[in-house]
């Protein structure tokens, strides 16, 4: 990357700071604030615990292993997809000038330099690397949860309740990391707008946060879980 060609505008800097402020702020709000107890993730966490309690009552746990396998498949899909996205982004660095010329033909597109364009690509690479680490850790935690399901004792065992709680917490940790990875995807999509114009990046970052909030705290799925629908 030619650092002499780095000519970020004030609007570029504002857009980056704005987007990360929304991302970090929403993460704190959704994962650490008192409101998290009313989120769809919190309700699903309680259902994961109920699942493990029901799992103990089954002599043959094929249903539970099938559910765990389906969860692992979904996480694996996103892990593999993230690798493909990263390969595509690295390849895009070799077509910087061509890509700049293509975007420049769009109406109202911001003029940019090769150095700034490459920084935008690198930002996406960093976001997707972060997502990849979250997905792979979620994948491992789901595998650990499957092992705990297989190792769960009979309901009459004195350690049965604690075993179910351990499996539930492992499943919750996997879901938490998976949610972080999905959230990174959402904000990566908003970062795509930066290639067009910093203002588009600003608008998309706020819009993505609103979408995440509505799905986590105000969705019809949440109403179903709470019995209000």
Coordinates of C-alpha atoms in Angstrom, one line a residue:
X1 CA 0.0 0.0 0.0
X2 CA 1.4 3.4 -1.0
X3 CA 1.1 5.5 2.2
X4 CA 1.8 8.7 0.2
X5 CA -1.6 8.2 -1.4
X6 CA -3.5 8.1 1.9
X7 CA -5.8 11.1 1.7
X8 CA -8.6 10.6 4.1
X9 CA -11.1 13.3 4.3
X10 CA -12.7 14.6 7.5
X11 CA -15.9 12.8 6.5
X12 CA -14.0 9.5 6.1
X13 CA -12.7 9.8 9.6
X14 CA -16.1 10.7 11.0
X15 CA -17.7 7.8 9.2
X16 CA -15.3 5.3 10.7
X17 CA -15.6 6.7 14.2
X18 CA -19.4 6.8 13.8
X19 CA -19.7 3.2 12.6
X20 CA -17.5 1.8 15.4
X21 CA -19.2 3.9 18.0
X22 CA -22.6 2.3 16.9
X23 CA -21.1 -1.2 16.8
X24 CA -19.4 -1.0 20.2
X25 CA -22.3 0.9 21.8
X26 CA -24.8 -1.6 20.6
X27 CA -22.7 -4.5 21.7
X28 CA -22.5 -3.1 25.2
X29 CA -26.2 -2.3 25.2
X30 CA -27.2 -5.8 23.9
X31 CA -24.8 -7.9 25.9
X32 CA -24.0 -6.0 29.1
X33 CA -26.9 -3.6 29.9
X34 CA -29.9 -4.6 32.1
X35 CA -32.0 -4.6 28.9
X36 CA -30.3 -7.8 27.7
X37 CA -32.6 -9.8 30.0
X38 CA -35.5 -8.9 27.6
X39 CA -33.6 -9.7 24.4
X40 CA -34.4 -12.7 22.2
X41 CA -31.0 -14.1 23.0
X42 CA -31.8 -14.1 26.7
X43 CA -35.1 -15.9 26.1
X44 CA -33.4 -18.4 23.9
X45 CA -30.7 -19.0 26.6
X46 CA -33.5 -19.9 29.0
X47 CA -34.9 -22.3 26.4
X48 CA -31.4 -23.8 25.9
X49 CA -31.4 -24.6 29.7
X50 CA -34.9 -26.2 29.4
X51 CA -33.6 -28.2 26.5
X52 CA -30.8 -29.7 28.6
X53 CA -33.3 -30.4 31.4
X54 CA -35.5 -32.3 29.0
X55 CA -32.4 -34.0 27.5
X56 CA -31.7 -35.7 30.9
X57 CA -35.2 -37.3 30.8
X58 CA -34.6 -39.1 27.5
X59 CA -33.0 -42.5 27.6
X60 CA -32.2 -42.3 23.9
X61 CA -30.8 -38.8 23.0
X62 CA -30.9 -38.9 19.3
X63 CA -33.1 -35.9 19.2
X64 CA -30.6 -33.9 21.2
X65 CA -27.6 -34.9 19.1
X66 CA -29.6 -34.1 16.0
X67 CA -30.4 -30.6 17.3
X68 CA -26.8 -30.1 18.3
X69 CA -25.6 -31.3 14.9
X70 CA -27.9 -28.8 13.1
X71 CA -26.5 -26.0 15.2
X72 CA -23.0 -27.0 14.3
X73 CA -23.8 -27.2 10.6
X74 CA -25.1 -23.6 10.6
X75 CA -22.0 -22.3 12.4
X76 CA -19.7 -24.3 10.1
X77 CA -21.5 -22.8 7.1
X78 CA -20.7 -19.3 8.2
X79 CA -17.1 -20.2 9.1
X80 CA -16.5 -21.6 5.6
X81 CA -18.3 -18.6 4.0
X82 CA -16.1 -16.2 5.9
X83 CA -13.0 -17.8 4.5
X84 CA -14.3 -17.4 1.0
X85 CA -15.2 -13.8 1.6
X86 CA -11.6 -13.1 2.9
X87 CA -10.1 -14.8 -0.2
X88 CA -12.3 -12.5 -2.4
X89 CA -11.3 -9.4 -0.5
X90 CA -7.6 -10.2 -0.8
X91 CA -8.0 -10.8 -4.5
X92 CA -9.8 -7.4 -4.7
X93 CA -6.6 -5.7 -3.6
X94 CA -5.1 -6.7 -7.0
X95 CA -7.9 -4.8 -8.9
X96 CA -7.8 -1.5 -7.0
X97 CA -7.6 0.9 -9.9
X98 CA -10.3 -1.0 -11.9
X99 CA -12.6 -1.0 -8.9
X100 CA -12.1 2.7 -8.3
X101 CA -12.9 3.5 -11.9
X102 CA -16.1 1.3 -11.8
X103 CA -17.4 3.0 -8.6
X104 CA -16.6 6.4 -10.0
X105 CA -19.1 5.9 -12.8
X106 CA -21.9 5.8 -10.2
X107 CA -23.8 9.1 -9.6
X108 CA -22.7 11.0 -6.5
X109 CA -19.9 8.6 -5.8
X110 CA -17.0 10.0 -3.7
X111 CA -13.6 10.5 -5.4
X112 CA -11.0 8.4 -3.7
X113 CA -7.3 7.4 -4.0
X114 CA -5.8 3.9 -4.4
X115 CA -4.4 4.1 -0.9
X116 CA -7.7 5.0 0.7
X117 CA -9.5 2.3 -1.3
X118 CA -7.1 -0.3 -0.1
X119 CA -7.6 0.8 3.5
X120 CA -11.3 0.3 3.0
X121 CA -10.7 -3.3 1.8
X122 CA -8.3 -3.9 4.7
X123 CA -11.1 -2.7 7.1
X124 CA -13.4 -5.3 5.7
X125 CA -10.7 -7.9 5.9
X126 CA -10.2 -7.1 9.6
X127 CA -13.9 -7.3 10.3
X128 CA -14.3 -10.7 8.6
X129 CA -11.2 -12.0 10.4
X130 CA -12.9 -11.0 13.6
X131 CA -16.1 -12.8 12.5
X132 CA -14.1 -15.9 11.5
X133 CA -12.5 -16.2 15.0
X134 CA -16.0 -15.8 16.6
X135 CA -17.5 -18.5 14.3
X136 CA -14.7 -21.0 14.8
X137 CA -14.8 -20.6 18.6
X138 CA -18.6 -21.0 18.5
X139 CA -18.0 -24.1 16.4
X140 CA -15.7 -25.6 19.0
X141 CA -18.0 -24.7 21.8
X142 CA -20.9 -26.5 20.0
X143 CA -18.7 -29.6 19.7
X144 CA -18.0 -29.4 23.4
X145 CA -21.7 -29.1 24.1
X146 CA -22.3 -32.2 22.0
X147 CA -19.8 -34.1 24.1
X148 CA -21.5 -32.9 27.3
X149 CA -24.8 -34.1 26.0
X150 CA -23.3 -37.5 25.3
X151 CA -21.7 -37.6 28.8
X152 CA -24.8 -36.5 30.7
X153 CA -25.8 -38.9 33.4
X154 CA -29.2 -40.4 34.2
X155 CA -31.7 -38.0 35.9
X156 CA -31.3 -40.0 39.2
X157 CA -27.6 -39.2 39.3
X158 CA -26.8 -36.5 42.0
X159 CA -24.8 -34.6 39.5
X160 CA -27.5 -34.6 36.8
X161 CA -28.8 -31.1 37.3
X162 CA -25.2 -29.6 37.3
X163 CA -24.4 -31.6 34.2
X164 CA -27.4 -30.2 32.4
X165 CA -26.5 -26.7 33.6
X166 CA -22.9 -27.1 32.2
X167 CA -24.2 -28.3 28.8
X168 CA -26.6 -25.3 28.7
X169 CA -23.9 -22.8 29.6
X170 CA -21.7 -24.3 26.9
X171 CA -24.5 -24.0 24.4
X172 CA -25.1 -20.4 25.5
X173 CA -21.5 -19.5 25.1
X174 CA -21.5 -20.9 21.6
X175 CA -24.6 -18.9 20.7
X176 CA -23.1 -15.7 22.2
X177 CA -20.0 -16.0 20.0
X178 CA -22.1 -16.9 17.0
X179 CA -24.2 -13.8 17.5
X180 CA -21.0 -11.6 17.7
X181 CA -19.9 -13.1 14.3
X182 CA -23.3 -12.4 12.7
X183 CA -23.2 -8.9 14.1
X184 CA -19.8 -8.4 12.4
X185 CA -21.4 -9.4 9.1
X186 CA -24.1 -6.8 9.5
X187 CA -21.5 -4.0 10.1
X188 CA -19.3 -5.3 7.3
X189 CA -22.3 -4.8 5.0
X190 CA -22.6 -1.2 6.2
X191 CA -18.9 -0.8 5.6
X192 CA -19.4 -1.7 2.0
X193 CA -21.3 1.6 1.6
X194 CA -18.0 3.4 2.4
X195 CA -16.7 2.4 -1.1
X196 CA -19.5 4.5 -2.5
X197 CA -19.5 7.5 -0.1
X198 CA -18.7 8.2 3.6
X199 CA -22.2 9.6 4.1
X200 CA -23.6 6.3 2.8
X201 CA -21.4 4.5 5.4
X202 CA -22.8 6.8 8.2
X203 CA -26.4 6.2 7.2
X204 CA -25.9 2.4 6.8
X205 CA -24.1 2.0 10.2
X206 CA -27.1 3.6 12.0
X207 CA -29.6 1.7 9.9
X208 CA -27.8 -1.7 10.6
X209 CA -27.9 -0.9 14.3
X210 CA -31.6 -0.2 14.1
X211 CA -32.2 -3.5 12.3
X212 CA -30.2 -5.4 14.9
X213 CA -32.1 -3.7 17.7
X214 CA -35.5 -4.4 16.2
X215 CA -34.7 -8.0 15.7
X216 CA -33.2 -8.5 19.1
X217 CA -35.7 -6.5 21.2
X218 CA -38.8 -5.8 19.2
X219 CA -39.3 -8.7 16.7
X220 CA -42.3 -10.9 16.3
X221 CA -40.1 -13.8 17.2
X222 CA -39.6 -12.2 20.6
X223 CA -43.3 -11.7 21.0
X224 CA -43.8 -15.4 20.4
X225 CA -41.2 -16.4 22.9
X226 CA -42.7 -14.1 25.6
X227 CA -46.3 -15.3 24.8
X228 CA -47.4 -11.8 23.7
X229 CA -48.4 -13.0 20.1

